[in-house]
Amino acid sequence: MNSDLATRRLHAAAAEAAQCTRCPLYRDATQVVFGEGPVGAPLMFVGEQPGDKEDRDGRPFVGPAGRILDAALAEIGLDRGAAYVTNAVKHFKYEPRGKLRLHKQPNRGEVQACRWWLDRELALVQPKLVVALGVTAARALLDRAVVLSRLRGQSLELTGGQHLIVTVHPSAILRMRDEDERHDAFRGFVDDIRFAAKLAKAA
Ligand code: URA
C-alpha cells in the first residue's frame, strides 16, 4: 500500500476510534487518544493508556511520562516527530478521588478490546521496530502474560514480523523516590531506546 493511502486509512481509523464503544472505558473518559506520528515511522512506541493530561489534550504522552520519553529521545538525538507514539488502551481509566483522577490499570478485557486499534496502527504504520513501554504494552503486543525483567534487553518478534523491544514505563521512573535510583533507571531507559533505534536502522 502506498503511504498516501495508508495515511488516509490511518486518519480514517482515528476518526472511527473516536466513536469506540468496544469496552466500557469510553463512558468516563473525555475522549479517545489515538496514536500520532507518520506512516512508515521506523519506530513505534506503545505505552499503557493515556493519563490525565493526555485525556484532556487528546494526544499521547504529553504529560509527565511524556517528558521522560522526550528527554530520552533527546539524549539519543531522535526526533519524536519521526516516530509513531501510541498506547495499548486508547481511553483513560481512572478512579475519581476528590478533585483528582487516579490512574487505574486497564484489565485484560479492556486491553484485548483495544488490540483492534493497535493492530490497525501496526498494519498501517508498518514500523520496523516496536518499543513496548511497560508491562501492559508488552502483554498487549505479545498477547500473553509477561515478566518485564525477563524480556528486557532482548530483540523479540511480533506475529507481523516487526522486532519488539520491551522496556520500563517512563512513569515507573517518575515514581522512584531515591534520586540515584531514578537516575540509573533513566540511564537504563535511554540505553534501551538507543538499542531499539539501532535495531530499527539495521532492519
Ligand atoms: N502513560 C501512558 O502509558 N501513555 C500516555 O500517553 C501517558 C502516560
mmCIF file with all atom_site columns, C-alpha atoms and ligand atoms in Angstrom:
data_model
loop_
_atom_site.group_PDB
_atom_site.id
_atom_site.type_symbol
_atom_site.label_atom_id
_atom_site.label_alt_id
_atom_site.label_comp_id
_atom_site.label_asym_id
_atom_site.label_entity_id
_atom_site.label_seq_id
_atom_site.pdbx_PDB_ins_code
_atom_site.Cartn_x
_atom_site.Cartn_y
_atom_site.Cartn_z
_atom_site.occupancy
_atom_site.B_iso_or_equiv
_atom_site.pdbx_formal_charge
_atom_site.auth_seq_id
_atom_site.auth_comp_id
_atom_site.auth_asym_id
_atom_site.auth_atom_id
_atom_site.pdbx_PDB_model_num
ATOM   1   C CA . MET A 1 1   ? 0.000   0.000   0.000  1.00 0.00 ? 1   MET A CA 1
ATOM   2   C CA . ASN A 1 2   ? 1.430   3.429   -0.823 1.00 0.00 ? 2   ASN A CA 1
ATOM   3   C CA . SER A 1 3   ? 1.988   5.844   2.033  1.00 0.00 ? 3   SER A CA 1
ATOM   4   C CA . ASP A 1 4   ? -0.705  8.372   0.966  1.00 0.00 ? 4   ASP A CA 1
ATOM   5   C CA . LEU A 1 5   ? -3.338  5.667   1.063  1.00 0.00 ? 5   LEU A CA 1
ATOM   6   C CA . ALA A 1 6   ? -2.002  4.296   4.378  1.00 0.00 ? 6   ALA A CA 1
ATOM   7   C CA . THR A 1 7   ? -2.056  7.828   5.840  1.00 0.00 ? 7   THR A CA 1
ATOM   8   C CA . ARG A 1 8   ? -5.673  8.334   4.729  1.00 0.00 ? 8   ARG A CA 1
ATOM   9   C CA . ARG A 1 9   ? -6.616  4.967   6.226  1.00 0.00 ? 9   ARG A CA 1
ATOM   10  C CA . LEU A 1 10  ? -4.833  5.825   9.474  1.00 0.00 ? 10  LEU A CA 1
ATOM   11  C CA . HIS A 1 11  ? -6.768  9.099   9.731  1.00 0.00 ? 11  HIS A CA 1
ATOM   12  C CA . ALA A 1 12  ? -9.973  7.220   9.000  1.00 0.00 ? 12  ALA A CA 1
ATOM   13  C CA . ALA A 1 13  ? -9.125  4.681   11.739 1.00 0.00 ? 13  ALA A CA 1
ATOM   14  C CA . ALA A 1 14  ? -8.522  7.550   14.207 1.00 0.00 ? 14  ALA A CA 1
ATOM   15  C CA . ALA A 1 15  ? -11.905 9.074   13.315 1.00 0.00 ? 15  ALA A CA 1
ATOM   16  C CA . GLU A 1 16  ? -13.586 5.692   13.726 1.00 0.00 ? 16  GLU A CA 1
ATOM   17  C CA . ALA A 1 17  ? -11.814 5.070   17.045 1.00 0.00 ? 17  ALA A CA 1
ATOM   18  C CA . ALA A 1 18  ? -13.167 8.392   18.338 1.00 0.00 ? 18  ALA A CA 1
ATOM   19  C CA . GLN A 1 19  ? -16.610 6.706   18.404 1.00 0.00 ? 19  GLN A CA 1
ATOM   20  C CA . CYS A 1 20  ? -15.328 3.490   20.001 1.00 0.00 ? 20  CYS A CA 1
ATOM   21  C CA . THR A 1 21  ? -17.564 1.679   22.481 1.00 0.00 ? 21  THR A CA 1
ATOM   22  C CA . ARG A 1 22  ? -15.761 -1.693  22.329 1.00 0.00 ? 22  ARG A CA 1
ATOM   23  C CA . CYS A 1 23  ? -15.238 -1.625  26.114 1.00 0.00 ? 23  CYS A CA 1
ATOM   24  C CA . PRO A 1 24  ? -16.849 0.429   28.907 1.00 0.00 ? 24  PRO A CA 1
ATOM   25  C CA . LEU A 1 25  ? -13.922 2.875   29.290 1.00 0.00 ? 25  LEU A CA 1
ATOM   26  C CA . TYR A 1 26  ? -15.439 5.335   26.792 1.00 0.00 ? 26  TYR A CA 1
ATOM   27  C CA . ARG A 1 27  ? -18.142 6.203   29.335 1.00 0.00 ? 27  ARG A CA 1
ATOM   28  C CA . ASP A 1 28  ? -15.906 8.102   31.752 1.00 0.00 ? 28  ASP A CA 1
ATOM   29  C CA . ALA A 1 29  ? -13.009 9.252   29.566 1.00 0.00 ? 29  ALA A CA 1
ATOM   30  C CA . THR A 1 30  ? -13.054 12.671  27.918 1.00 0.00 ? 30  THR A CA 1
ATOM   31  C CA . GLN A 1 31  ? -12.040 11.339  24.519 1.00 0.00 ? 31  GLN A CA 1
ATOM   32  C CA . VAL A 1 32  ? -10.121 8.676   22.631 1.00 0.00 ? 32  VAL A CA 1
ATOM   33  C CA . VAL A 1 33  ? -6.387  9.326   22.485 1.00 0.00 ? 33  VAL A CA 1
ATOM   34  C CA . PHE A 1 34  ? -5.248  7.754   19.233 1.00 0.00 ? 34  PHE A CA 1
ATOM   35  C CA . GLY A 1 35  ? -1.600  7.379   18.269 1.00 0.00 ? 35  GLY A CA 1
ATOM   36  C CA . GLU A 1 36  ? 0.282   10.050  16.392 1.00 0.00 ? 36  GLU A CA 1
ATOM   37  C CA . GLY A 1 37  ? 3.189   10.086  14.007 1.00 0.00 ? 37  GLY A CA 1
ATOM   38  C CA . PRO A 1 38  ? 3.862   9.329   10.355 1.00 0.00 ? 38  PRO A CA 1
ATOM   39  C CA . VAL A 1 39  ? 3.079   6.205   8.371  1.00 0.00 ? 39  VAL A CA 1
ATOM   40  C CA . GLY A 1 40  ? 6.384   4.424   7.739  1.00 0.00 ? 40  GLY A CA 1
ATOM   41  C CA . ALA A 1 41  ? 7.893   5.616   11.049 1.00 0.00 ? 41  ALA A CA 1
ATOM   42  C CA . PRO A 1 42  ? 10.754  3.185   11.752 1.00 0.00 ? 42  PRO A CA 1
ATOM   43  C CA . LEU A 1 43  ? 9.972   3.167   15.482 1.00 0.00 ? 43  LEU A CA 1
ATOM   44  C CA . MET A 1 44  ? 6.632   2.777   17.220 1.00 0.00 ? 44  MET A CA 1
ATOM   45  C CA . PHE A 1 45  ? 6.394   3.424   20.962 1.00 0.00 ? 45  PHE A CA 1
ATOM   46  C CA . VAL A 1 46  ? 3.468   1.786   22.744 1.00 0.00 ? 46  VAL A CA 1
ATOM   47  C CA . GLY A 1 47  ? 2.528   2.925   26.248 1.00 0.00 ? 47  GLY A CA 1
ATOM   48  C CA . GLU A 1 48  ? -0.216  1.666   28.541 1.00 0.00 ? 48  GLU A CA 1
ATOM   49  C CA . GLN A 1 49  ? -3.070  4.159   28.332 1.00 0.00 ? 49  GLN A CA 1
ATOM   50  C CA . PRO A 1 50  ? -3.494  7.955   28.283 1.00 0.00 ? 50  PRO A CA 1
ATOM   51  C CA . GLY A 1 51  ? -3.025  9.748   31.597 1.00 0.00 ? 51  GLY A CA 1
ATOM   52  C CA . ASP A 1 52  ? -4.987  12.694  32.975 1.00 0.00 ? 52  ASP A CA 1
ATOM   53  C CA . LYS A 1 53  ? -3.268  15.295  30.748 1.00 0.00 ? 53  LYS A CA 1
ATOM   54  C CA . GLU A 1 54  ? -3.448  13.111  27.636 1.00 0.00 ? 54  GLU A CA 1
ATOM   55  C CA . ASP A 1 55  ? -7.156  12.524  28.247 1.00 0.00 ? 55  ASP A CA 1
ATOM   56  C CA . ARG A 1 56  ? -7.775  16.284  28.357 1.00 0.00 ? 56  ARG A CA 1
ATOM   57  C CA . ASP A 1 57  ? -5.484  17.159  25.425 1.00 0.00 ? 57  ASP A CA 1
ATOM   58  C CA . GLY A 1 58  ? -6.341  14.203  23.193 1.00 0.00 ? 58  GLY A CA 1
ATOM   59  C CA . ARG A 1 59  ? -2.669  13.419  22.460 1.00 0.00 ? 59  ARG A CA 1
ATOM   60  C CA . PRO A 1 60  ? -0.430  10.587  23.732 1.00 0.00 ? 60  PRO A CA 1
ATOM   61  C CA . PHE A 1 61  ? 2.477   11.167  26.092 1.00 0.00 ? 61  PHE A CA 1
ATOM   62  C CA . VAL A 1 62  ? 2.096   14.912  26.614 1.00 0.00 ? 62  VAL A CA 1
ATOM   63  C CA . GLY A 1 63  ? 2.140   14.775  30.443 1.00 0.00 ? 63  GLY A CA 1
ATOM   64  C CA . PRO A 1 64  ? 4.896   13.923  32.951 1.00 0.00 ? 64  PRO A CA 1
ATOM   65  C CA . ALA A 1 65  ? 5.607   10.461  31.460 1.00 0.00 ? 65  ALA A CA 1
ATOM   66  C CA . GLY A 1 66  ? 5.859   12.070  28.039 1.00 0.00 ? 66  GLY A CA 1
ATOM   67  C CA . ARG A 1 67  ? 8.515   14.448  29.341 1.00 0.00 ? 67  ARG A CA 1
ATOM   68  C CA . ILE A 1 68  ? 10.642  11.453  30.374 1.00 0.00 ? 68  ILE A CA 1
ATOM   69  C CA . LEU A 1 69  ? 10.150  9.875   26.958 1.00 0.00 ? 69  LEU A CA 1
ATOM   70  C CA . ASP A 1 70  ? 11.058  13.171  25.242 1.00 0.00 ? 70  ASP A CA 1
ATOM   71  C CA . ALA A 1 71  ? 14.178  13.548  27.410 1.00 0.00 ? 71  ALA A CA 1
ATOM   72  C CA . ALA A 1 72  ? 15.316  10.025  26.494 1.00 0.00 ? 72  ALA A CA 1
ATOM   73  C CA . LEU A 1 73  ? 14.697  10.667  22.785 1.00 0.00 ? 73  LEU A CA 1
ATOM   74  C CA . ALA A 1 74  ? 16.638  13.940  23.006 1.00 0.00 ? 74  ALA A CA 1
ATOM   75  C CA . GLU A 1 75  ? 19.575  12.097  24.634 1.00 0.00 ? 75  GLU A CA 1
ATOM   76  C CA . ILE A 1 76  ? 19.963  9.872   21.594 1.00 0.00 ? 76  ILE A CA 1
ATOM   77  C CA . GLY A 1 77  ? 19.128  12.605  19.084 1.00 0.00 ? 77  GLY A CA 1
ATOM   78  C CA . LEU A 1 78  ? 15.904  11.013  17.903 1.00 0.00 ? 78  LEU A CA 1
ATOM   79  C CA . ASP A 1 79  ? 13.181  13.360  16.658 1.00 0.00 ? 79  ASP A CA 1
ATOM   80  C CA . ARG A 1 80  ? 9.848   12.385  18.247 1.00 0.00 ? 80  ARG A CA 1
ATOM   81  C CA . GLY A 1 81  ? 8.036   13.604  15.127 1.00 0.00 ? 81  GLY A CA 1
ATOM   82  C CA . ALA A 1 82  ? 9.727   10.852  13.131 1.00 0.00 ? 82  ALA A CA 1
ATOM   83  C CA . ALA A 1 83  ? 8.373   8.129   15.446 1.00 0.00 ? 83  ALA A CA 1
ATOM   84  C CA . TYR A 1 84  ? 4.830   6.844   15.994 1.00 0.00 ? 84  TYR A CA 1
ATOM   85  C CA . VAL A 1 85  ? 3.641   7.123   19.597 1.00 0.00 ? 85  VAL A CA 1
ATOM   86  C CA . THR A 1 86  ? 0.554   5.341   20.857 1.00 0.00 ? 86  THR A CA 1
ATOM   87  C CA . ASN A 1 87  ? -0.954  3.318   23.709 1.00 0.00 ? 87  ASN A CA 1
ATOM   88  C CA . ALA A 1 88  ? -2.247  -0.218  24.202 1.00 0.00 ? 88  ALA A CA 1
ATOM   89  C CA . VAL A 1 89  ? -5.527  1.230   25.511 1.00 0.00 ? 89  VAL A CA 1
ATOM   90  C CA . LYS A 1 90  ? -6.897  4.425   23.994 1.00 0.00 ? 90  LYS A CA 1
ATOM   91  C CA . HIS A 1 91  ? -9.175  5.654   26.796 1.00 0.00 ? 91  HIS A CA 1
ATOM   92  C CA . PHE A 1 92  ? -8.082  6.908   30.219 1.00 0.00 ? 92  PHE A CA 1
ATOM   93  C CA . LYS A 1 93  ? -9.092  4.544   33.030 1.00 0.00 ? 93  LYS A CA 1
ATOM   94  C CA . TYR A 1 94  ? -9.193  6.216   36.409 1.00 0.00 ? 94  TYR A CA 1
ATOM   95  C CA . GLU A 1 95  ? -10.734 6.334   39.813 1.00 0.00 ? 95  GLU A CA 1
ATOM   96  C CA . PRO A 1 96  ? -12.104 9.699   40.984 1.00 0.00 ? 96  PRO A CA 1
ATOM   97  C CA . ARG A 1 97  ? -10.577 10.770  44.301 1.00 0.00 ? 97  ARG A CA 1
ATOM   98  C CA . GLY A 1 98  ? -11.919 14.212  45.268 1.00 0.00 ? 98  GLY A CA 1
ATOM   99  C CA . LYS A 1 99  ? -10.802 16.540  42.507 1.00 0.00 ? 99  LYS A CA 1
ATOM   100 C CA . LEU A 1 100 ? -8.159  14.076  41.319 1.00 0.00 ? 100 LEU A CA 1
ATOM   101 C CA . ARG A 1 101 ? -8.474  11.291  38.777 1.00 0.00 ? 101 ARG A CA 1
ATOM   102 C CA . LEU A 1 102 ? -6.161  8.476   39.795 1.00 0.00 ? 102 LEU A CA 1
ATOM   103 C CA . HIS A 1 103 ? -4.751  6.173   37.124 1.00 0.00 ? 103 HIS A CA 1
ATOM   104 C CA . LYS A 1 104 ? -6.163  2.643   37.213 1.00 0.00 ? 104 LYS A CA 1
ATOM   105 C CA . GLN A 1 105 ? -4.520  -0.197  35.324 1.00 0.00 ? 105 GLN A CA 1
ATOM   106 C CA . PRO A 1 106 ? -6.625  -1.467  32.404 1.00 0.00 ? 106 PRO A CA 1
ATOM   107 C CA . ASN A 1 107 ? -7.772  -5.072  32.726 1.00 0.00 ? 107 ASN A CA 1
ATOM   108 C CA . ARG A 1 108 ? -7.219  -7.914  30.248 1.00 0.00 ? 108 ARG A CA 1
ATOM   109 C CA . GLY A 1 109 ? -10.597 -7.458  28.533 1.00 0.00 ? 109 GLY A CA 1
ATOM   110 C CA . GLU A 1 110 ? -10.001 -3.738  28.012 1.00 0.00 ? 110 GLU A CA 1
ATOM   111 C CA . VAL A 1 111 ? -6.533  -4.394  26.597 1.00 0.00 ? 111 VAL A CA 1
ATOM   112 C CA . GLN A 1 112 ? -7.901  -7.086  24.296 1.00 0.00 ? 112 GLN A CA 1
ATOM   113 C CA . ALA A 1 113 ? -10.784 -4.915  23.094 1.00 0.00 ? 113 ALA A CA 1
ATOM   114 C CA . CYS A 1 114 ? -8.342  -2.154  22.214 1.00 0.00 ? 114 CYS A CA 1
ATOM   115 C CA . ARG A 1 115 ? -5.973  -4.508  20.373 1.00 0.00 ? 115 ARG A CA 1
ATOM   116 C CA . TRP A 1 116 ? -8.312  -3.930  17.419 1.00 0.00 ? 116 TRP A CA 1
ATOM   117 C CA . TRP A 1 117 ? -6.965  -0.356  17.103 1.00 0.00 ? 117 TRP A CA 1
ATOM   118 C CA . LEU A 1 118 ? -3.360  -1.255  17.869 1.00 0.00 ? 118 LEU A CA 1
ATOM   119 C CA . ASP A 1 119 ? -3.461  -3.864  15.099 1.00 0.00 ? 119 ASP A CA 1
ATOM   120 C CA . ARG A 1 120 ? -4.739  -1.245  12.658 1.00 0.00 ? 120 ARG A CA 1
ATOM   121 C CA . GLU A 1 121 ? -1.944  1.129   13.672 1.00 0.00 ? 121 GLU A CA 1
ATOM   122 C CA . LEU A 1 122 ? 0.686   -1.607  13.270 1.00 0.00 ? 122 LEU A CA 1
ATOM   123 C CA . ALA A 1 123 ? -0.650  -2.657  9.873  1.00 0.00 ? 123 ALA A CA 1
ATOM   124 C CA . LEU A 1 124 ? -0.827  0.898   8.518  1.00 0.00 ? 124 LEU A CA 1
ATOM   125 C CA . VAL A 1 125 ? 2.297   2.455   10.073 1.00 0.00 ? 125 VAL A CA 1
ATOM   126 C CA . GLN A 1 126 ? 4.422   -0.659  9.401  1.00 0.00 ? 126 GLN A CA 1
ATOM   127 C CA . PRO A 1 127 ? 7.181   0.240   11.865 1.00 0.00 ? 127 PRO A CA 1
ATOM   128 C CA . LYS A 1 128 ? 10.430  -1.656  11.675 1.00 0.00 ? 128 LYS A CA 1
ATOM   129 C CA . LEU A 1 129 ? 10.613  -1.877  15.428 1.00 0.00 ? 129 LEU A CA 1
ATOM   130 C CA . VAL A 1 130 ? 8.104   -1.581  18.248 1.00 0.00 ? 130 VAL A CA 1
ATOM   131 C CA . VAL A 1 131 ? 9.073   -0.471  21.747 1.00 0.00 ? 131 VAL A CA 1
ATOM   132 C CA . ALA A 1 132 ? 6.723   -1.675  24.493 1.00 0.00 ? 132 ALA A CA 1
ATOM   133 C CA . LEU A 1 133 ? 6.810   0.831   27.345 1.00 0.00 ? 133 LEU A CA 1
ATOM   134 C CA . GLY A 1 134 ? 5.973   -1.239  30.397 1.00 0.00 ? 134 GLY A CA 1
ATOM   135 C CA . VAL A 1 135 ? 4.226   -4.482  31.117 1.00 0.00 ? 135 VAL A CA 1
ATOM   136 C CA . THR A 1 136 ? 0.712   -3.633  29.853 1.00 0.00 ? 136 THR A CA 1
ATOM   137 C CA . ALA A 1 137 ? 2.044   -2.729  26.405 1.00 0.00 ? 137 ALA A CA 1
ATOM   138 C CA . ALA A 1 138 ? 4.260   -5.845  26.335 1.00 0.00 ? 138 ALA A CA 1
ATOM   139 C CA . ARG A 1 139 ? 1.296   -8.023  27.298 1.00 0.00 ? 139 ARG A CA 1
ATOM   140 C CA . ALA A 1 140 ? -0.940  -6.412  24.693 1.00 0.00 ? 140 ALA A CA 1
ATOM   141 C CA . LEU A 1 141 ? 1.626   -6.866  21.927 1.00 0.00 ? 141 LEU A CA 1
ATOM   142 C CA . LEU A 1 142 ? 2.665   -10.415 22.802 1.00 0.00 ? 142 LEU A CA 1
ATOM   143 C CA . ASP A 1 143 ? -0.832  -11.479 23.844 1.00 0.00 ? 143 ASP A CA 1
ATOM   144 C CA . ARG A 1 144 ? 0.439   -13.394 26.859 1.00 0.00 ? 144 ARG A CA 1
ATOM   145 C CA . ALA A 1 145 ? 1.486   -12.823 30.448 1.00 0.00 ? 145 ALA A CA 1
ATOM   146 C CA . VAL A 1 146 ? 4.995   -11.392 30.639 1.00 0.00 ? 146 VAL A CA 1
ATOM   147 C CA . VAL A 1 147 ? 7.654   -10.689 33.253 1.00 0.00 ? 147 VAL A CA 1
ATOM   148 C CA . LEU A 1 148 ? 9.264   -7.475  32.118 1.00 0.00 ? 148 LEU A CA 1
ATOM   149 C CA . SER A 1 149 ? 12.670  -8.103  33.671 1.00 0.00 ? 149 SER A CA 1
ATOM   150 C CA . ARG A 1 150 ? 12.961  -11.393 31.743 1.00 0.00 ? 150 ARG A CA 1
ATOM   151 C CA . LEU A 1 151 ? 12.257  -9.808  28.356 1.00 0.00 ? 151 LEU A CA 1
ATOM   152 C CA . ARG A 1 152 ? 14.166  -6.571  28.765 1.00 0.00 ? 152 ARG A CA 1
ATOM   153 C CA . GLY A 1 153 ? 17.197  -6.246  26.512 1.00 0.00 ? 153 GLY A CA 1
ATOM   154 C CA . GLN A 1 154 ? 16.059  -8.943  24.080 1.00 0.00 ? 154 GLN A CA 1
ATOM   155 C CA . SER A 1 155 ? 15.054  -8.480  20.477 1.00 0.00 ? 155 SER A CA 1
ATOM   156 C CA . LEU A 1 156 ? 11.707  -10.269 20.140 1.00 0.00 ? 156 LEU A CA 1
ATOM   157 C CA . GLU A 1 157 ? 9.488   -10.720 17.114 1.00 0.00 ? 157 GLU A CA 1
ATOM   158 C CA . LEU A 1 158 ? 5.797   -9.927  16.670 1.00 0.00 ? 158 LEU A CA 1
ATOM   159 C CA . THR A 1 159 ? 3.453   -12.024 14.529 1.00 0.00 ? 159 THR A CA 1
ATOM   160 C CA . GLY A 1 160 ? 3.531   -9.252  11.892 1.00 0.00 ? 160 GLY A CA 1
ATOM   161 C CA . GLY A 1 161 ? 7.308   -9.708  11.605 1.00 0.00 ? 161 GLY A CA 1
ATOM   162 C CA . GLN A 1 162 ? 8.328   -6.478  13.365 1.00 0.00 ? 162 GLN A CA 1
ATOM   163 C CA . HIS A 1 163 ? 11.024  -6.548  16.008 1.00 0.00 ? 163 HIS A CA 1
ATOM   164 C CA . LEU A 1 164 ? 9.919   -5.797  19.558 1.00 0.00 ? 164 LEU A CA 1
ATOM   165 C CA . ILE A 1 165 ? 11.922  -4.375  22.433 1.00 0.00 ? 165 ILE A CA 1
ATOM   166 C CA . VAL A 1 166 ? 10.458  -4.256  25.916 1.00 0.00 ? 166 VAL A CA 1
ATOM   167 C CA . THR A 1 167 ? 11.492  -1.579  28.387 1.00 0.00 ? 167 THR A CA 1
ATOM   168 C CA . VAL A 1 168 ? 10.173  0.092   31.526 1.00 0.00 ? 168 VAL A CA 1
ATOM   169 C CA . HIS A 1 169 ? 7.293   2.533   31.517 1.00 0.00 ? 169 HIS A CA 1
ATOM   170 C CA . PRO A 1 170 ? 8.518   6.137   32.000 1.00 0.00 ? 170 PRO A CA 1
ATOM   171 C CA . SER A 1 171 ? 6.014   6.567   34.862 1.00 0.00 ? 171 SER A CA 1
ATOM   172 C CA . ALA A 1 172 ? 7.864   3.840   36.780 1.00 0.00 ? 172 ALA A CA 1
ATOM   173 C CA . ILE A 1 173 ? 10.975  6.051   36.637 1.00 0.00 ? 173 ILE A CA 1
ATOM   174 C CA . LEU A 1 174 ? 8.980   9.059   37.818 1.00 0.00 ? 174 LEU A CA 1
ATOM   175 C CA . ARG A 1 175 ? 7.643   7.125   40.801 1.00 0.00 ? 175 ARG A CA 1
ATOM   176 C CA . MET A 1 176 ? 11.138  6.363   42.147 1.00 0.00 ? 176 MET A CA 1
ATOM   177 C CA . ARG A 1 177 ? 11.777  8.412   45.265 1.00 0.00 ? 177 ARG A CA 1
ATOM   178 C CA . ASP A 1 178 ? 15.527  7.815   45.512 1.00 0.00 ? 178 ASP A CA 1
ATOM   179 C CA . GLU A 1 179 ? 17.401  10.191  43.216 1.00 0.00 ? 179 GLU A CA 1
ATOM   180 C CA . ASP A 1 180 ? 20.286  7.802   42.413 1.00 0.00 ? 180 ASP A CA 1
ATOM   181 C CA . GLU A 1 181 ? 17.847  5.006   41.670 1.00 0.00 ? 181 GLU A CA 1
ATOM   182 C CA . ARG A 1 182 ? 15.820  7.310   39.415 1.00 0.00 ? 182 ARG A CA 1
ATOM   183 C CA . HIS A 1 183 ? 18.971  8.457   37.619 1.00 0.00 ? 183 HIS A CA 1
ATOM   184 C CA . ASP A 1 184 ? 20.101  4.850   36.995 1.00 0.00 ? 184 ASP A CA 1
ATOM   185 C CA . ALA A 1 185 ? 16.639  3.850   35.800 1.00 0.00 ? 185 ALA A CA 1
ATOM   186 C CA . PHE A 1 186 ? 16.613  6.744   33.343 1.00 0.00 ? 186 PHE A CA 1
ATOM   187 C CA . ARG A 1 187 ? 20.073  5.743   32.028 1.00 0.00 ? 187 ARG A CA 1
ATOM   188 C CA . GLY A 1 188 ? 18.800  2.182   31.523 1.00 0.00 ? 188 GLY A CA 1
ATOM   189 C CA . PHE A 1 189 ? 15.741  3.519   29.690 1.00 0.00 ? 189 PHE A CA 1
ATOM   190 C CA . VAL A 1 190 ? 17.941  5.638   27.380 1.00 0.00 ? 190 VAL A CA 1
ATOM   191 C CA . ASP A 1 191 ? 20.135  2.586   26.670 1.00 0.00 ? 191 ASP A CA 1
ATOM   192 C CA . ASP A 1 192 ? 17.072  0.507   25.732 1.00 0.00 ? 192 ASP A CA 1
ATOM   193 C CA . ILE A 1 193 ? 15.827  3.189   23.353 1.00 0.00 ? 193 ILE A CA 1
ATOM   194 C CA . ARG A 1 194 ? 19.284  3.583   21.812 1.00 0.00 ? 194 ARG A CA 1
ATOM   195 C CA . PHE A 1 195 ? 19.381  -0.197  21.240 1.00 0.00 ? 195 PHE A CA 1
ATOM   196 C CA . ALA A 1 196 ? 15.895  -0.062  19.680 1.00 0.00 ? 196 ALA A CA 1
ATOM   197 C CA . ALA A 1 197 ? 16.895  2.783   17.330 1.00 0.00 ? 197 ALA A CA 1
ATOM   198 C CA . LYS A 1 198 ? 19.994  0.852   16.272 1.00 0.00 ? 198 LYS A CA 1
ATOM   199 C CA . LEU A 1 199 ? 17.966  -2.287  15.519 1.00 0.00 ? 199 LEU A CA 1
ATOM   200 C CA . ALA A 1 200 ? 15.388  -0.258  13.577 1.00 0.00 ? 200 ALA A CA 1
ATOM   201 C CA . LYS A 1 201 ? 18.154  1.224   11.456 1.00 0.00 ? 201 LYS A CA 1
ATOM   202 C CA . ALA A 1 202 ? 19.608  -2.202  10.693 1.00 0.00 ? 202 ALA A CA 1
ATOM   203 C CA . ALA A 1 203 ? 16.200  -3.816  9.942  1.00 0.00 ? 203 ALA A CA 1
HETATM 204 N N1 . URA B 2 .   ? 1.207   6.918   30.145 1.00 0.00 ? 1   URA B N1 1
HETATM 205 C C1 . URA B 2 .   ? 0.998   6.155   29.053 1.00 0.00 ? 1   URA B C1 1
HETATM 206 O O1 . URA B 2 .   ? 1.160   4.936   29.076 1.00 0.00 ? 1   URA B O1 1
HETATM 207 N N2 . URA B 2 .   ? 0.616   6.746   27.951 1.00 0.00 ? 1   URA B N2 1
HETATM 208 C C2 . URA B 2 .   ? 0.427   8.055   27.854 1.00 0.00 ? 1   URA B C2 1
HETATM 209 O O2 . URA B 2 .   ? 0.057   8.527   26.777 1.00 0.00 ? 1   URA B O2 1
HETATM 210 C C3 . URA B 2 .   ? 0.674   8.834   29.004 1.00 0.00 ? 1   URA B C3 1
HETATM 211 C C4 . URA B 2 .   ? 1.054   8.246   30.135 1.00 0.00 ? 1   URA B C4 1
#
